[in-house]
XYZ file of C-alpha atoms in Angstrom:
319
model
C 0.000 0.000 0.000
C 2.805 2.369 0.943
C 4.569 1.649 -2.341
C 1.468 2.599 -4.332
C 1.142 5.898 -2.415
C 4.792 6.617 -3.028
C 4.397 5.926 -6.767
C 1.341 8.177 -7.028
C 3.104 11.019 -5.236
C 6.119 10.664 -7.511
C 3.935 10.880 -10.625
C 2.135 13.967 -9.278
C 5.473 15.615 -8.516
C 6.733 15.009 -12.074
C 3.553 16.447 -13.576
C 3.653 19.554 -11.381
C 7.324 20.074 -12.122
C 6.670 19.862 -15.854
C 3.882 22.403 -15.575
C 6.322 24.839 -14.030
C 9.151 24.154 -16.473
C 7.123 24.633 -19.674
C 5.910 28.182 -18.909
C 9.397 29.169 -17.798
C 10.930 27.865 -21.011
C 8.226 29.599 -23.067
C 8.927 32.832 -21.260
C 12.614 32.558 -22.059
C 11.859 32.008 -25.746
C 9.460 34.940 -25.838
C 12.055 37.212 -24.236
C 14.817 36.050 -26.533
C 16.351 33.774 -23.979
C 18.352 34.512 -20.885
C 21.504 34.540 -22.986
C 20.279 37.189 -25.458
C 18.723 34.832 -28.003
C 21.712 32.619 -28.720
C 19.743 29.490 -28.113
C 18.990 28.919 -31.810
C 15.402 30.225 -31.932
C 14.003 31.902 -35.121
C 14.069 35.705 -35.062
C 12.795 38.358 -37.540
C 15.296 40.805 -39.027
C 14.087 44.411 -39.113
C 13.993 45.903 -42.622
C 16.457 48.796 -43.039
C 14.954 52.276 -43.096
C 14.323 53.425 -46.685
C 16.846 55.932 -47.976
C 15.674 59.361 -49.052
C 15.216 59.638 -52.846
C 17.457 61.980 -54.828
C 16.125 65.544 -55.124
C 13.886 66.282 -58.136
C 15.584 67.434 -61.302
C 15.027 67.660 -65.043
C 15.805 64.564 -67.077
C 15.354 63.313 -70.636
C 11.776 62.371 -71.346
C 8.831 62.588 -73.689
C 7.388 66.041 -74.347
C 3.971 66.536 -75.899
C 2.808 70.044 -76.812
C -0.142 70.996 -78.972
C 1.954 73.657 -80.678
C 0.506 75.822 -83.430
C 3.286 77.603 -85.239
C 6.214 77.397 -87.641
C 9.027 76.198 -85.378
C 9.180 74.312 -82.076
C 12.373 72.766 -80.760
C 13.968 72.074 -77.391
C 17.085 70.550 -75.839
C 18.180 69.520 -72.350
C 21.791 69.120 -71.228
C 22.550 67.028 -68.151
C 25.453 68.996 -66.667
C 26.606 66.027 -64.561
C 27.046 63.684 -67.548
C 27.246 66.088 -70.491
C 24.431 64.218 -72.260
C 22.140 66.275 -74.513
C 18.603 65.111 -75.290
C 15.732 66.873 -76.972
C 13.364 67.093 -79.899
C 14.301 65.461 -83.193
C 14.994 68.903 -84.676
C 17.123 70.192 -81.795
C 19.932 71.027 -84.255
C 17.655 73.300 -86.344
C 18.187 77.035 -85.848
C 16.230 80.194 -85.165
C 17.192 83.771 -84.275
C 18.501 84.186 -80.736
C 16.928 87.584 -80.047
C 17.746 88.778 -76.503
C 18.858 85.345 -75.301
C 22.341 86.136 -76.639
C 22.700 89.108 -74.268
C 23.841 86.638 -71.628
C 26.916 85.930 -73.766
C 27.745 89.616 -74.291
C 27.846 90.085 -70.523
C 29.906 86.914 -70.063
C 32.398 87.823 -72.796
C 32.876 91.318 -71.387
C 33.494 89.977 -67.882
C 35.967 87.322 -68.999
C 37.948 89.873 -71.017
C 37.851 92.212 -68.008
C 39.733 89.641 -65.942
C 40.661 90.739 -62.427
C 39.964 94.429 -63.005
C 36.936 96.000 -61.302
C 33.815 96.620 -63.388
C 33.397 100.299 -64.313
C 30.169 101.658 -62.850
C 28.625 102.399 -66.249
C 29.330 98.904 -67.560
C 28.072 97.291 -64.374
C 24.790 99.118 -64.903
C 24.721 97.921 -68.513
C 25.179 94.313 -67.414
C 22.396 94.595 -64.849
C 19.875 96.213 -67.172
C 20.801 94.050 -70.179
C 20.236 90.887 -68.138
C 17.492 91.779 -65.651
C 15.447 94.048 -67.958
C 16.671 92.861 -71.373
C 17.558 96.447 -72.216
C 18.625 96.792 -75.868
C 20.692 99.950 -75.405
C 22.685 98.333 -72.598
C 23.206 95.243 -74.755
C 24.424 97.411 -77.640
C 27.019 98.989 -75.320
C 28.256 95.548 -74.263
C 28.278 94.318 -77.876
C 30.437 97.269 -78.937
C 32.795 96.768 -75.979
C 33.494 93.139 -76.943
C 34.221 93.816 -80.609
C 30.789 93.404 -82.187
C 30.810 90.430 -84.612
C 34.105 89.168 -83.148
C 32.237 88.211 -79.995
C 30.020 85.786 -81.928
C 33.106 83.966 -83.206
C 34.495 83.796 -79.659
C 31.200 82.385 -78.396
C 31.316 79.587 -80.966
C 34.930 78.720 -80.121
C 34.746 79.142 -76.350
C 31.540 77.164 -75.871
C 32.073 74.532 -78.585
C 29.001 75.478 -80.608
C 28.344 73.677 -83.887
C 25.015 75.051 -85.140
C 25.545 78.798 -84.635
C 26.288 81.550 -87.139
C 25.396 85.092 -88.192
C 21.877 85.873 -89.310
C 21.235 86.197 -93.040
C 17.922 88.029 -93.073
C 17.815 90.631 -95.898
C 17.880 94.122 -94.425
C 19.100 92.861 -91.032
C 22.654 91.775 -91.859
C 24.951 92.334 -88.872
C 22.198 92.546 -86.253
C 23.256 90.526 -83.232
C 19.637 89.592 -82.461
C 19.456 87.616 -85.728
C 22.357 85.334 -84.833
C 21.222 81.819 -85.721
C 21.404 79.203 -82.971
C 19.914 75.784 -82.289
C 18.479 74.609 -78.959
C 21.399 72.158 -78.805
C 23.841 75.058 -78.945
C 21.706 77.129 -76.579
C 22.053 74.548 -73.809
C 25.777 74.393 -74.521
C 25.844 78.172 -74.050
C 24.023 77.765 -70.735
C 26.533 75.143 -69.635
C 29.407 77.351 -70.805
C 28.120 80.163 -68.595
C 27.497 77.796 -65.695
C 30.913 76.125 -65.678
C 32.871 79.372 -65.869
C 34.341 79.175 -69.372
C 32.179 82.066 -70.587
C 32.692 84.682 -67.857
C 35.844 83.334 -66.198
C 36.387 82.222 -62.594
C 36.135 85.683 -61.024
C 32.789 86.693 -62.533
C 30.778 83.510 -63.118
C 28.923 83.574 -59.797
C 28.162 87.260 -60.307
C 26.700 86.694 -63.780
C 24.626 83.692 -62.694
C 23.267 85.776 -59.832
C 22.270 88.563 -62.228
C 20.522 85.998 -64.429
C 18.605 84.698 -61.421
C 17.215 88.202 -60.822
C 15.534 88.706 -64.193
C 12.281 90.586 -63.596
C 9.001 91.472 -65.255
C 6.154 89.534 -66.875
C 4.648 89.117 -70.330
C 1.973 91.701 -69.467
C 1.761 94.766 -71.701
C 2.701 97.049 -68.793
C 6.076 95.275 -68.543
C 6.851 95.283 -72.274
C 8.444 98.498 -73.588
C 9.990 99.524 -76.887
C 13.635 99.056 -75.833
C 13.321 96.679 -72.869
C 10.825 94.326 -71.286
C 9.928 91.898 -68.535
C 11.565 88.526 -69.053
C 10.850 86.430 -65.961
C 8.597 83.784 -67.467
C 8.766 80.526 -69.396
C 10.909 77.686 -68.041
C 10.976 79.185 -64.553
C 7.164 78.972 -64.420
C 7.223 75.257 -65.233
C 9.503 74.303 -62.336
C 7.995 73.078 -59.050
C 9.068 74.498 -55.702
C 10.950 71.257 -55.034
C 13.422 72.323 -57.757
C 13.473 76.109 -57.342
C 14.128 75.677 -53.604
C 17.389 73.810 -54.333
C 19.130 76.990 -55.465
C 18.927 79.875 -57.931
C 17.699 79.228 -61.463
C 19.531 81.507 -63.905
C 17.561 82.480 -67.016
C 17.724 84.654 -70.122
C 14.852 84.718 -72.577
C 14.659 86.316 -76.005
C 11.475 87.535 -77.720
C 10.512 89.752 -80.633
C 7.503 90.003 -82.983
C 9.121 90.303 -86.403
C 7.558 91.998 -89.403
C 9.489 90.103 -92.074
C 7.811 86.762 -91.289
C 4.828 87.774 -89.123
C 5.961 85.540 -86.247
C 6.862 85.863 -82.631
C 10.425 84.584 -82.180
C 10.523 83.356 -78.569
C 13.443 81.619 -76.853
C 13.768 80.406 -73.272
C 17.084 79.479 -71.622
C 17.608 78.336 -68.037
C 20.614 76.843 -66.249
C 21.220 75.353 -62.796
C 24.050 73.340 -61.264
C 22.467 70.148 -62.654
C 21.026 70.991 -66.074
C 20.637 73.496 -68.907
C 17.340 73.718 -70.842
C 16.419 75.683 -73.960
C 13.154 76.010 -75.886
C 12.978 77.932 -79.180
C 9.764 78.911 -80.993
C 8.318 80.764 -83.974
C 4.559 81.191 -84.167
C 1.954 83.722 -85.433
C 1.967 87.099 -83.722
C -1.760 86.892 -83.058
C -1.086 84.209 -80.436
C 0.759 86.711 -78.235
C 3.866 86.514 -76.077
C 2.120 84.676 -73.252
C 1.484 81.729 -75.574
C 5.212 81.206 -76.093
C 5.919 81.599 -72.386
C 3.375 78.880 -71.630
C 4.899 76.498 -74.171
C 8.335 76.939 -72.552
C 6.818 76.300 -69.122
C 5.025 73.189 -70.383
C 8.240 71.661 -71.734
C 10.017 72.235 -68.425
C 7.179 70.797 -66.342
C 7.060 67.617 -68.436
C 10.774 66.976 -67.896
C 10.589 67.156 -64.091
C 11.476 63.849 -62.447
C 9.989 62.505 -60.346
C 6.762 64.224 -61.297
C 5.256 66.258 -58.410
C 2.870 64.098 -56.423
C 4.184 60.847 -57.890
C 4.112 58.006 -55.388
C 7.555 56.930 -54.232
C 8.060 53.193 -54.624
C 10.252 51.815 -51.857
C 11.569 48.294 -52.541
C 10.484 45.788 -49.878
C 13.287 44.200 -47.869
C 12.914 40.436 -47.218
C 12.588 39.303 -43.613
C 15.283 36.772 -42.845
C 15.865 34.285 -40.038
C 18.857 33.624 -37.877
């Protein structure tokens, strides 16, 4: 009888002991083990935090514009790689109009070297760039040797599609210099990298180009100067303009010999140079051309504003 009691008590003791051991072991597994999880149990690996995407920029892409006019062409130069992309006719030319004033200022400053800018010429640079003043541009053009400056522009900036205008009755006019969008973005890059204005004056010129003022409204358009802050700059989202100054120089004239607006937009930043060149009927107005330039820029923004960011999923592993 005593042996049976002893056996029963032994069995009960084993069962009670097991009931205590199992929860304790479970608790150790749930906590990772008393030795920090080195007991061989399966553990999830936390996915690494997603890295921030690169800041928005302009990149080669498809551009679709319902353009009604004689000439529409654009080009984009990636200043980090030197790659130029654009419309199929980006090597075709049109008159530069006031866009070329940026070169006159650059050429004058490079030739000036380390000497200070005379007050009168500094005013000419400011008004030629910020207000597109023709008289100021004429003073700069004369100071850099007139037609000789066009030859220097071609050589200094490596242009291949640029030459003097050949419009009857307008021979020798700097505004009729022929240039392609491909060469226009090369000019923008040439100004941006310092070859055009030289190391001392490049930052100064880019700053002046970032302060272009005035709109396409009639009140801002005068006989010898006009508002030029429109076009590409209007097509850029705040996520790009907040990265740093955007330097621009547009050119625009309604010409009697062909009945067209000749409108050109040029913009340059540390990362890219973009040009859009147009000819279209005068009845469409200047604002039409400005909107086309803005549309091209907005379509080249990457990633597009509001586009969902796709973060690759990291697999969960086991140890």
